[in-house]
mmCIF file of N, CA and C in Angstrom:
data_model
loop_
_atom_site.group_PDB
_atom_site.id
_atom_site.type_symbol
_atom_site.label_atom_id
_atom_site.label_comp_id
_atom_site.label_asym_id
_atom_site.label_seq_id
_atom_site.Cartn_x
_atom_site.Cartn_y
_atom_site.Cartn_z
ATOM 1 N N MET J 760 107.784 96.447 107.284
ATOM 2 C CA MET J 760 106.338 96.716 107.344
ATOM 3 C C MET J 760 105.913 97.269 106.086
ATOM 4 N N LEU J 761 104.952 96.707 105.333
ATOM 5 C CA LEU J 761 104.514 97.229 104.139
ATOM 6 C C LEU J 761 103.535 98.346 104.340
ATOM 7 N N TYR J 762 103.579 99.289 103.454
ATOM 8 C CA TYR J 762 102.562 100.405 103.634
ATOM 9 C C TYR J 762 101.340 100.057 102.930
ATOM 10 N N GLU J 763 100.212 100.066 103.655
ATOM 11 C CA GLU J 763 98.923 99.828 103.108
ATOM 12 C C GLU J 763 98.030 101.005 103.453
ATOM 13 N N ASP J 764 97.410 101.544 102.443
ATOM 14 C CA ASP J 764 96.541 102.746 102.659
ATOM 15 C C ASP J 764 95.178 102.163 103.076
ATOM 16 N N LEU J 765 94.946 102.086 104.374
ATOM 17 C CA LEU J 765 93.710 101.487 104.850
ATOM 18 C C LEU J 765 92.602 102.404 104.708
ATOM 19 N N SER J 766 92.816 103.675 104.416
ATOM 20 C CA SER J 766 91.678 104.574 104.303
ATOM 21 C C SER J 766 91.020 104.387 102.907
ATOM 22 N N LYS J 767 91.807 103.946 101.978
ATOM 23 C CA LYS J 767 91.294 103.582 100.689
ATOM 24 C C LYS J 767 91.028 102.079 100.465
ATOM 25 N N THR J 768 91.789 101.320 101.215
ATOM 26 C CA THR J 768 91.777 99.870 101.164
ATOM 27 C C THR J 768 91.820 99.399 99.694
ATOM 28 N N MET J 769 92.811 99.973 98.933
ATOM 29 C CA MET J 769 93.025 99.656 97.543
ATOM 30 C C MET J 769 94.520 99.271 97.364
ATOM 31 N N LEU J 770 94.670 98.306 96.461
ATOM 32 C CA LEU J 770 96.012 97.868 96.070
ATOM 33 C C LEU J 770 96.188 97.792 94.642
ATOM 34 N N TYR J 771 97.143 98.604 94.058
ATOM 35 C CA TYR J 771 97.356 98.685 92.661
ATOM 36 C C TYR J 771 98.329 97.580 92.257
ATOM 37 N N GLU J 772 97.926 96.689 91.373
ATOM 38 C CA GLU J 772 98.722 95.522 91.049
ATOM 39 C C GLU J 772 98.706 95.262 89.521
ATOM 40 N N ASP J 773 99.924 95.318 88.973
ATOM 41 C CA ASP J 773 100.062 95.060 87.582
ATOM 42 C C ASP J 773 101.471 94.737 87.247
ATOM 43 N N ILE J 774 101.833 93.429 87.053
ATOM 44 C CA ILE J 774 103.283 93.034 86.897
ATOM 45 C C ILE J 774 103.870 93.693 85.585
ATOM 46 N N SER J 775 103.128 93.746 84.535
ATOM 47 C CA SER J 775 103.632 94.143 83.270
ATOM 48 C C SER J 775 104.047 95.665 83.409
ATOM 49 N N LYS J 776 103.492 96.361 84.388
ATOM 50 C CA LYS J 776 103.842 97.798 84.548
ATOM 51 C C LYS J 776 104.615 97.858 85.899
ATOM 52 N N THR J 777 105.230 96.772 86.320
ATOM 53 C CA THR J 777 106.109 96.815 87.531
ATOM 54 C C THR J 777 105.315 97.349 88.735
ATOM 55 N N MET J 778 104.018 97.177 88.798
ATOM 56 C CA MET J 778 103.273 97.494 89.973
ATOM 57 C C MET J 778 102.951 96.208 90.687
ATOM 58 N N ARG J 779 102.428 96.190 91.818
ATOM 59 C CA ARG J 779 102.265 95.022 92.583
ATOM 60 C C ARG J 779 101.051 94.188 92.199
ATOM 61 N N TYR J 780 101.297 93.146 91.587
ATOM 62 C CA TYR J 780 100.211 92.259 91.098
ATOM 63 C C TYR J 780 100.706 90.807 91.124
ATOM 64 N N GLU J 781 99.937 89.912 91.678
ATOM 65 C CA GLU J 781 100.352 88.551 91.674
ATOM 66 C C GLU J 781 99.188 87.679 91.209
ATOM 67 N N ASN J 782 99.226 87.154 89.964
ATOM 68 C CA ASN J 782 98.346 86.129 89.610
ATOM 69 C C ASN J 782 99.057 85.427 88.440
ATOM 70 N N LEU J 783 100.175 84.750 88.772
ATOM 71 C CA LEU J 783 101.057 84.098 87.826
ATOM 72 C C LEU J 783 100.745 82.644 87.806
ATOM 73 N N SER J 784 99.941 82.136 86.891
ATOM 74 C CA SER J 784 99.547 80.724 86.780
ATOM 75 C C SER J 784 99.136 80.196 88.052
ATOM 76 N N LYS J 785 100.072 79.679 88.888
ATOM 77 C CA LYS J 785 99.718 79.071 90.165
ATOM 78 C C LYS J 785 100.064 80.017 91.327
ATOM 79 N N THR J 786 100.399 81.245 91.027
ATOM 80 C CA THR J 786 100.763 82.149 92.078
ATOM 81 C C THR J 786 99.553 83.053 92.410
ATOM 82 N N ILE J 787 99.166 82.988 93.579
ATOM 83 C CA ILE J 787 97.947 83.633 94.069
ATOM 84 C C ILE J 787 98.279 84.581 95.158
ATOM 85 N N ARG J 788 97.728 85.836 95.089
ATOM 86 C CA ARG J 788 97.924 86.743 96.187
ATOM 87 C C ARG J 788 96.566 87.187 96.663
ATOM 88 N N TYR J 789 96.296 87.195 97.859
ATOM 89 C CA TYR J 789 95.010 87.635 98.418
ATOM 90 C C TYR J 789 95.316 88.556 99.552
ATOM 91 N N GLU J 790 94.682 89.691 99.523
ATOM 92 C CA GLU J 790 94.805 90.700 100.689
ATOM 93 C C GLU J 790 93.383 91.093 101.080
ATOM 94 N N ASP J 791 93.095 90.917 102.230
ATOM 95 C CA ASP J 791 91.892 91.490 102.898
ATOM 96 C C ASP J 791 92.224 92.517 103.872
ATOM 97 N N LEU J 792 92.241 93.768 103.398
ATOM 98 C CA LEU J 792 92.773 94.830 104.263
ATOM 99 C C LEU J 792 91.750 95.128 105.451
ATOM 100 N N SER J 793 90.493 94.798 105.241
ATOM 101 C CA SER J 793 89.483 95.086 106.294
ATOM 102 C C SER J 793 89.836 94.112 107.452
ATOM 103 N N LYS J 794 90.321 92.953 107.240
ATOM 104 C CA LYS J 794 90.646 92.008 108.312
ATOM 105 C C LYS J 794 92.087 91.924 108.592
ATOM 106 N N THR J 795 92.908 92.708 107.956
ATOM 107 C CA THR J 795 94.361 92.710 108.145
ATOM 108 C C THR J 795 94.931 91.345 108.061
ATOM 109 N N ILE J 796 94.567 90.660 106.922
ATOM 110 C CA ILE J 796 95.063 89.361 106.622
ATOM 111 C C ILE J 796 95.914 89.495 105.299
ATOM 112 N N ARG J 797 97.094 89.008 105.248
ATOM 113 C CA ARG J 797 97.896 88.981 103.984
ATOM 114 C C ARG J 797 98.188 87.511 103.732
ATOM 115 N N TYR J 798 97.908 87.143 102.549
ATOM 116 C CA TYR J 798 98.035 85.642 102.193
ATOM 117 C C TYR J 798 98.653 85.564 100.762
ATOM 118 N N GLU J 799 99.737 84.767 100.737
ATOM 119 C CA GLU J 799 100.466 84.583 99.491
ATOM 120 C C GLU J 799 100.588 83.094 99.233
ATOM 121 N N ASP J 800 100.236 82.581 98.078
ATOM 122 C CA ASP J 800 100.484 81.287 97.701
ATOM 123 C C ASP J 800 101.348 81.277 96.477
ATOM 124 N N LEU J 801 102.717 81.200 96.603
ATOM 125 C CA LEU J 801 103.592 81.271 95.512
ATOM 126 C C LEU J 801 104.016 79.866 95.115
ATOM 127 N N SER J 802 103.391 79.256 94.069
ATOM 128 C CA SER J 802 103.567 77.963 93.687
ATOM 129 C C SER J 802 103.236 77.051 94.856
ATOM 130 N N LYS J 803 104.253 76.354 95.425
ATOM 131 C CA LYS J 803 104.077 75.485 96.554
ATOM 132 C C LYS J 803 104.541 76.109 97.837
ATOM 133 N N THR J 804 104.951 77.336 97.832
ATOM 134 C CA THR J 804 105.400 78.070 98.964
ATOM 135 C C THR J 804 104.303 79.023 99.435
ATOM 136 N N MET J 805 103.884 78.826 100.674
ATOM 137 C CA MET J 805 102.810 79.620 101.235
ATOM 138 C C MET J 805 103.417 80.690 102.179
ATOM 139 N N ARG J 806 102.955 81.927 102.026
ATOM 140 C CA ARG J 806 103.273 82.916 103.050
ATOM 141 C C ARG J 806 101.924 83.478 103.541
ATOM 142 N N TYR J 807 101.784 83.353 104.724
ATOM 143 C CA TYR J 807 100.492 83.787 105.319
ATOM 144 C C TYR J 807 100.780 84.612 106.544
ATOM 145 N N GLU J 808 100.200 85.802 106.467
ATOM 146 C CA GLU J 808 100.336 86.742 107.640
ATOM 147 C C GLU J 808 98.993 87.115 108.159
ATOM 148 N N ASN J 809 98.786 86.774 109.439
ATOM 149 C CA ASN J 809 97.612 87.277 110.149
ATOM 150 C C ASN J 809 98.193 88.111 111.232
ATOM 151 N N LEU J 810 97.956 89.458 111.116
ATOM 152 C CA LEU J 810 98.626 90.404 112.024
ATOM 153 C C LEU J 810 98.219 90.121 113.442
ATOM 154 N N SER J 811 97.148 89.508 113.746
ATOM 155 C CA SER J 811 96.756 89.262 115.064
ATOM 156 C C SER J 811 97.367 88.003 115.655
ATOM 157 N N LYS J 812 97.951 87.123 114.807
ATOM 158 C CA LYS J 812 98.356 85.812 115.235
ATOM 159 C C LYS J 812 99.892 85.623 114.960
ATOM 160 N N THR J 813 100.384 86.294 113.849
ATOM 161 C CA THR J 813 101.784 85.939 113.574
ATOM 162 C C THR J 813 102.775 86.712 114.475
ATOM 163 N N ILE J 814 103.994 86.201 114.542
ATOM 164 C CA ILE J 814 104.976 86.817 115.368
ATOM 165 C C ILE J 814 106.046 87.452 114.395
ATOM 166 N N ARG J 815 106.299 88.655 114.583
ATOM 167 C CA ARG J 815 107.313 89.331 113.755
ATOM 168 C C ARG J 815 108.014 90.363 114.624
ATOM 169 N N TYR J 816 109.343 90.128 114.786
ATOM 170 C CA TYR J 816 110.014 91.056 115.646
ATOM 171 C C TYR J 816 111.480 91.032 115.239
ATOM 172 N N GLU J 817 112.223 91.970 115.763
ATOM 173 C CA GLU J 817 113.710 92.049 115.530
ATOM 174 C C GLU J 817 114.346 92.187 116.893
ATOM 175 N N ASP J 818 115.217 91.277 117.140
ATOM 176 C CA ASP J 818 116.023 91.350 118.370
ATOM 177 C C ASP J 818 117.375 91.937 118.003
ATOM 178 N N LEU J 819 117.529 93.191 118.188
ATOM 179 C CA LEU J 819 118.815 93.788 117.664
ATOM 180 C C LEU J 819 119.928 93.432 118.572
ATOM 181 N N SER J 820 119.771 93.082 119.830
ATOM 182 C CA SER J 820 120.868 92.640 120.617
ATOM 183 C C SER J 820 121.483 91.334 120.198
ATOM 184 N N LYS J 821 120.618 90.487 119.616
ATOM 185 C CA LYS J 821 121.189 89.219 119.122
ATOM 186 C C LYS J 821 121.341 89.132 117.665
ATOM 187 N N THR J 822 120.976 90.241 116.944
ATOM 188 C CA THR J 822 121.002 90.431 115.474
ATOM 189 C C THR J 822 120.326 89.222 114.796
ATOM 190 N N ILE J 823 119.110 88.865 115.290
ATOM 191 C CA ILE J 823 118.307 87.861 114.644
ATOM 192 C C ILE J 823 116.955 88.471 114.287
ATOM 193 N N ARG J 824 116.548 88.162 113.085
ATOM 194 C CA ARG J 824 115.150 88.534 112.720
ATOM 195 C C ARG J 824 114.370 87.322 112.522
ATOM 196 N N TYR J 825 113.237 87.256 113.185
ATOM 197 C CA TYR J 825 112.386 85.978 113.128
ATOM 198 C C TYR J 825 110.994 86.378 112.739
ATOM 199 N N GLU J 826 110.512 85.649 111.733
ATOM 200 C CA GLU J 826 109.152 85.825 111.279
ATOM 201 C C GLU J 826 108.467 84.435 111.310
ATOM 202 N N ASP J 827 107.404 84.284 112.048
ATOM 203 C CA ASP J 827 106.639 83.141 112.010
ATOM 204 C C ASP J 827 105.407 83.341 111.119
ATOM 205 N N LEU J 828 105.449 82.834 109.860
ATOM 206 C CA LEU J 828 104.365 83.075 108.926
ATOM 207 C C LEU J 828 103.495 81.761 108.859
ATOM 208 N N SER J 829 102.897 81.400 109.821
ATOM 209 C CA SER J 829 101.996 80.251 109.967
ATOM 210 C C SER J 829 102.707 79.029 109.499
ATOM 211 N N LYS J 830 102.685 78.634 108.242
ATOM 212 C CA LYS J 830 103.224 77.341 107.850
ATOM 213 C C LYS J 830 104.601 77.456 107.320
ATOM 214 N N THR J 831 105.154 78.599 107.109
ATOM 215 C CA THR J 831 106.589 78.719 106.802
ATOM 216 C C THR J 831 107.266 79.621 107.778
ATOM 217 N N MET J 832 108.561 79.265 108.033
ATOM 218 C CA MET J 832 109.293 80.078 109.012
ATOM 219 C C MET J 832 110.511 80.555 108.296
ATOM 220 N N ARG J 833 110.793 81.859 108.617
ATOM 221 C CA ARG J 833 111.920 82.636 107.988
ATOM 222 C C ARG J 833 112.821 83.090 109.070
ATOM 223 N N TYR J 834 114.104 82.777 108.969
ATOM 224 C CA TYR J 834 115.092 83.195 109.938
ATOM 225 C C TYR J 834 116.155 83.970 109.237
ATOM 226 N N GLU J 835 116.679 84.919 109.881
ATOM 227 C CA GLU J 835 117.858 85.686 109.387
ATOM 228 C C GLU J 835 118.786 85.882 110.451
ATOM 229 N N ASN J 836 119.964 85.448 110.366
ATOM 230 C CA ASN J 836 121.010 85.722 111.298
ATOM 231 C C ASN J 836 121.990 86.732 110.779
ATOM 232 N N LEU J 837 121.895 87.950 111.315
ATOM 233 C CA LEU J 837 122.576 89.012 110.699
ATOM 234 C C LEU J 837 124.118 88.920 110.957
ATOM 235 N N SER J 838 124.546 88.093 111.824
ATOM 236 C CA SER J 838 125.937 87.896 112.059
ATOM 237 C C SER J 838 126.580 87.087 110.962
ATOM 238 N N LYS J 839 125.698 86.272 110.233
ATOM 239 C CA LYS J 839 126.230 85.441 109.192
ATOM 240 C C LYS J 839 125.866 86.011 107.827
ATOM 241 N N THR J 840 124.686 86.587 107.746
ATOM 242 C CA THR J 840 124.300 87.227 106.414
ATOM 243 C C THR J 840 124.050 88.788 106.738
ATOM 244 N N MET J 841 124.725 89.564 105.873
ATOM 245 C CA MET J 841 124.568 90.959 106.070
ATOM 246 C C MET J 841 123.333 91.500 105.529
ATOM 247 N N ARG J 842 122.594 92.318 106.284
ATOM 248 C CA ARG J 842 121.442 92.998 105.783
ATOM 249 C C ARG J 842 121.746 94.482 106.146
ATOM 250 N N TYR J 843 122.013 95.285 105.149
ATOM 251 C CA TYR J 843 122.423 96.660 105.488
ATOM 252 C C TYR J 843 121.825 97.523 104.369
ATOM 253 N N GLU J 844 121.806 98.757 104.662
ATOM 254 C CA GLU J 844 121.380 99.795 103.723
ATOM 255 C C GLU J 844 122.344 100.920 103.732
ATOM 256 N N ASN J 845 122.698 101.398 102.627
ATOM 257 C CA ASN J 845 123.708 102.478 102.515
ATOM 258 C C ASN J 845 122.928 103.828 102.745
ATOM 259 N N LEU J 846 123.127 104.331 103.923
ATOM 260 C CA LEU J 846 122.327 105.473 104.252
ATOM 261 C C LEU J 846 122.843 106.713 103.676
ATOM 262 N N SER J 847 124.008 106.631 103.132
ATOM 263 C CA SER J 847 124.596 107.886 102.386
ATOM 264 C C SER J 847 123.923 108.028 101.045
ATOM 265 N N THR J 848 123.383 106.924 100.484
ATOM 266 C CA THR J 848 122.777 107.046 99.163
ATOM 267 C C THR J 848 121.237 106.926 99.164
ATOM 268 N N THR J 849 120.745 106.341 100.247
ATOM 269 C CA THR J 849 119.236 106.231 100.280
ATOM 270 C C THR J 849 118.784 106.617 101.671
ATOM 271 N N MET J 850 117.439 106.733 101.784
ATOM 272 C CA MET J 850 116.815 106.925 102.963
ATOM 273 C C MET J 850 115.746 105.789 103.148
ATOM 274 N N ARG J 851 115.783 105.235 104.362
ATOM 275 C CA ARG J 851 114.762 104.251 104.690
ATOM 276 C C ARG J 851 114.191 104.772 106.067
ATOM 277 N N TYR J 852 112.992 105.225 106.079
ATOM 278 C CA TYR J 852 112.394 105.761 107.249
ATOM 279 C C TYR J 852 110.898 105.649 107.204
ATOM 280 N N GLU J 853 110.273 105.896 108.284
ATOM 281 C CA GLU J 853 108.872 105.908 108.351
ATOM 282 C C GLU J 853 108.400 107.276 108.856
ATOM 283 N N ASP J 854 107.547 107.939 107.993
ATOM 284 C CA ASP J 854 107.072 109.217 108.326
ATOM 285 C C ASP J 854 105.725 109.018 109.080
ATOM 286 N N LEU J 855 105.861 109.078 110.457
ATOM 287 C CA LEU J 855 104.659 108.721 111.251
ATOM 288 C C LEU J 855 103.547 109.681 111.116
ATOM 289 N N SER J 856 103.837 110.933 110.667
ATOM 290 C CA SER J 856 102.866 111.939 110.542
ATOM 291 C C SER J 856 101.985 111.634 109.322
ATOM 292 N N LYS J 857 102.579 110.993 108.409
ATOM 293 C CA LYS J 857 101.842 110.646 107.093
ATOM 294 C C LYS J 857 101.627 109.153 106.959
ATOM 295 N N THR J 858 102.209 108.327 107.897
ATOM 296 C CA THR J 858 102.079 106.874 107.857
ATOM 297 C C THR J 858 102.571 106.370 106.462
ATOM 298 N N MET J 859 103.789 106.811 106.098
ATOM 299 C CA MET J 859 104.346 106.324 104.813
ATOM 300 C C MET J 859 105.691 105.798 105.067
ATOM 301 N N ARG J 860 106.112 104.779 104.243
ATOM 302 C CA ARG J 860 107.437 104.259 104.392
ATOM 303 C C ARG J 860 108.040 104.226 102.958
ATOM 304 N N TYR J 861 109.252 104.709 102.892
ATOM 305 C CA TYR J 861 109.934 104.811 101.517
ATOM 306 C C TYR J 861 111.046 103.891 101.465
ATOM 307 N N GLU J 862 111.149 103.162 100.377
ATOM 308 C CA GLU J 862 112.280 102.288 100.078
ATOM 309 C C GLU J 862 112.638 102.449 98.639
ATOM 310 N N THR J 863 113.882 102.739 98.355
ATOM 311 C CA THR J 863 114.248 102.863 96.997
ATOM 312 C C THR J 863 115.237 101.681 96.670
ATOM 313 N N LEU J 864 114.802 100.658 95.945
ATOM 314 C CA LEU J 864 115.596 99.618 95.700
ATOM 315 C C LEU J 864 116.568 99.756 94.596
ATOM 316 N N SER J 865 116.467 100.856 93.819
ATOM 317 C CA SER J 865 117.457 101.172 92.814
ATOM 318 C C SER J 865 118.739 101.635 93.424
ATOM 319 N N LYS J 866 118.668 102.204 94.627
ATOM 320 C CA LYS J 866 119.865 102.641 95.361
ATOM 321 C C LYS J 866 120.246 101.678 96.459
ATOM 322 N N THR J 867 119.283 101.225 97.133
ATOM 323 C CA THR J 867 119.557 100.266 98.256
ATOM 324 C C THR J 867 119.133 98.886 97.808
ATOM 325 N N ILE J 868 119.999 97.918 97.915
ATOM 326 C CA ILE J 868 119.705 96.549 97.578
ATOM 327 C C ILE J 868 119.320 95.814 98.819
ATOM 328 N N ARG J 869 118.060 95.281 98.799
ATOM 329 C CA ARG J 869 117.631 94.534 99.951
ATOM 330 C C ARG J 869 117.080 93.241 99.482
ATOM 331 N N TYR J 870 118.014 92.317 99.310
ATOM 332 C CA TYR J 870 117.645 90.990 98.848
ATOM 333 C C TYR J 870 118.042 89.966 99.844
ATOM 334 N N GLU J 871 117.701 88.676 99.527
ATOM 335 C CA GLU J 871 118.115 87.608 100.404
ATOM 336 C C GLU J 871 118.898 86.625 99.514
ATOM 337 N N ASP J 872 120.100 86.412 99.910
ATOM 338 C CA ASP J 872 120.934 85.365 99.411
ATOM 339 C C ASP J 872 121.877 84.876 100.454
ATOM 340 N N LEU J 873 121.596 83.799 101.138
ATOM 341 C CA LEU J 873 122.318 83.483 102.302
ATOM 342 C C LEU J 873 123.782 83.089 101.932
ATOM 343 N N SER J 874 124.066 82.786 100.726
ATOM 344 C CA SER J 874 125.406 82.423 100.374
ATOM 345 C C SER J 874 126.269 83.678 100.095
ATOM 346 N N LYS J 875 125.593 84.781 99.962
ATOM 347 C CA LYS J 875 126.248 86.079 99.706
ATOM 348 C C LYS J 875 125.826 87.107 100.749
ATOM 349 N N THR J 876 126.358 88.284 100.612
ATOM 350 C CA THR J 876 125.831 89.323 101.511
ATOM 351 C C THR J 876 124.759 90.160 100.885
ATOM 352 N N ILE J 877 123.995 89.503 100.095
ATOM 353 C CA ILE J 877 122.866 90.128 99.445
ATOM 354 C C ILE J 877 121.584 89.524 99.919
ATOM 355 N N ARG J 878 120.537 90.310 100.034
ATOM 356 C CA ARG J 878 119.271 89.730 100.560
ATOM 357 C C ARG J 878 118.238 89.755 99.460
ATOM 358 N N TYR J 879 117.737 88.568 99.123
ATOM 359 C CA TYR J 879 116.529 88.520 98.375
ATOM 360 C C TYR J 879 115.827 87.205 98.542
ATOM 361 N N LYS J 880 114.601 87.054 98.115
ATOM 362 C CA LYS J 880 113.748 85.980 98.363
ATOM 363 C C LYS J 880 113.557 85.247 97.033
ATOM 364 N N ASP J 881 113.745 83.908 97.096
ATOM 365 C CA ASP J 881 113.451 83.032 95.965
ATOM 366 C C ASP J 881 112.269 82.191 96.357
ATOM 367 N N LEU J 882 111.117 82.483 95.922
ATOM 368 C CA LEU J 882 109.910 81.756 96.290
ATOM 369 C C LEU J 882 109.519 80.935 95.036
ATOM 370 N N SER J 883 109.980 79.677 94.977
ATOM 371 C CA SER J 883 109.719 78.775 93.792
ATOM 372 C C SER J 883 110.127 79.422 92.475
ATOM 373 N N LYS J 884 111.384 79.851 92.436
ATOM 374 C CA LYS J 884 111.973 80.432 91.208
ATOM 375 C C LYS J 884 111.295 81.760 90.868
ATOM 376 N N THR J 885 110.704 82.407 91.857
ATOM 377 C CA THR J 885 110.101 83.716 91.662
ATOM 378 C C THR J 885 110.797 84.667 92.628
ATOM 379 N N ILE J 886 111.462 85.674 92.108
ATOM 380 C CA ILE J 886 112.087 86.639 92.960
ATOM 381 C C ILE J 886 111.237 87.810 93.088
ATOM 382 N N ARG J 887 111.033 88.310 94.330
ATOM 383 C CA ARG J 887 110.144 89.350 94.636
ATOM 384 C C ARG J 887 110.918 90.587 95.052
ATOM 385 N N TYR J 888 110.668 91.723 94.405
ATOM 386 C CA TYR J 888 111.217 92.960 94.766
ATOM 387 C C TYR J 888 110.121 93.933 95.109
ATOM 388 N N GLU J 889 110.413 94.799 96.110
ATOM 389 C CA GLU J 889 109.455 95.732 96.514
ATOM 390 C C GLU J 889 110.089 97.094 96.453
ATOM 391 N N ASP J 890 109.343 98.008 95.842
ATOM 392 C CA ASP J 890 109.718 99.414 95.882
ATOM 393 C C ASP J 890 108.565 100.184 96.409
ATOM 394 N N LEU J 891 108.696 100.700 97.609
ATOM 395 C CA LEU J 891 107.641 101.355 98.345
ATOM 396 C C LEU J 891 107.740 102.852 98.153
ATOM 397 N N SER J 892 108.384 103.392 97.107
ATOM 398 C CA SER J 892 108.469 104.795 96.945
ATOM 399 C C SER J 892 107.200 105.336 96.526
ATOM 400 N N GLU J 893 106.899 106.524 96.889
ATOM 401 C CA GLU J 893 105.666 107.300 96.596
ATOM 402 C C GLU J 893 104.400 106.481 97.049
ATOM 403 N N THR J 894 104.497 105.816 98.175
ATOM 404 C CA THR J 894 103.481 105.084 98.835
ATOM 405 C C THR J 894 102.720 104.118 97.944
ATOM 406 N N MET J 895 103.405 103.734 96.894
ATOM 407 C CA MET J 895 102.894 102.644 96.070
ATOM 408 C C MET J 895 103.785 101.438 96.247
ATOM 409 N N ILE J 896 103.226 100.228 96.033
ATOM 410 C CA ILE J 896 103.926 98.959 96.143
ATOM 411 C C ILE J 896 104.161 98.386 94.788
ATOM 412 N N TYR J 897 105.417 98.242 94.539
ATOM 413 C CA TYR J 897 105.831 97.701 93.180
ATOM 414 C C TYR J 897 106.428 96.400 93.391
ATOM 415 N N GLU J 898 106.228 95.453 92.447
ATOM 416 C CA GLU J 898 106.914 94.258 92.454
ATOM 417 C C GLU J 898 107.275 93.861 91.055
ATOM 418 N N THR J 899 108.551 93.347 90.896
ATOM 419 C CA THR J 899 109.070 92.866 89.606
ATOM 420 C C THR J 899 109.374 91.430 89.723
ATOM 421 N N TYR J 900 108.987 90.655 88.746
ATOM 422 C CA TYR J 900 109.284 89.174 88.825
ATOM 423 C C TYR J 900 110.181 88.850 87.639
ATOM 424 N N ARG J 901 111.062 87.894 87.850
ATOM 425 C CA ARG J 901 111.852 87.348 86.797
ATOM 426 C C ARG J 901 112.310 85.966 87.220
ATOM 427 N N ARG J 902 112.550 85.131 86.190
ATOM 428 C CA ARG J 902 112.986 83.717 86.420
ATOM 429 C C ARG J 902 114.501 83.817 86.614
ATOM 430 N N ARG J 903 115.008 82.991 87.545
ATOM 431 C CA ARG J 903 116.430 82.845 87.708
ATOM 432 C C ARG J 903 117.097 81.977 86.650
#
């Protein structure tokens, strides 16, 4: 779950400063926080989240994570691909009193690579990283 400050309904985005910004030639990111719609068009790969219509859940008994993102479907079978966080070196938690979520990607690697035990996403040769530390959303892009 991404942290979004709905009280301010602002998103800081700037790739050159490793903040969250997406407007890379044919890469478009649109967020309408008032309607809770998240829309990403990364080249020819579309990721669309409508929080009232999409299905996102984790079935821990079957170790399957399933996301139905309208036109694209994403499956993770945790018995075949490891998704883990080293809790001895990082903290991943949600502070419900402050509605904040912290992730430190410098210590915890959370990528998708189904051939390895690393998890990261390759969306049309664009790798997306998120660092949600200090309630800000950061993304770094690089070509593979």
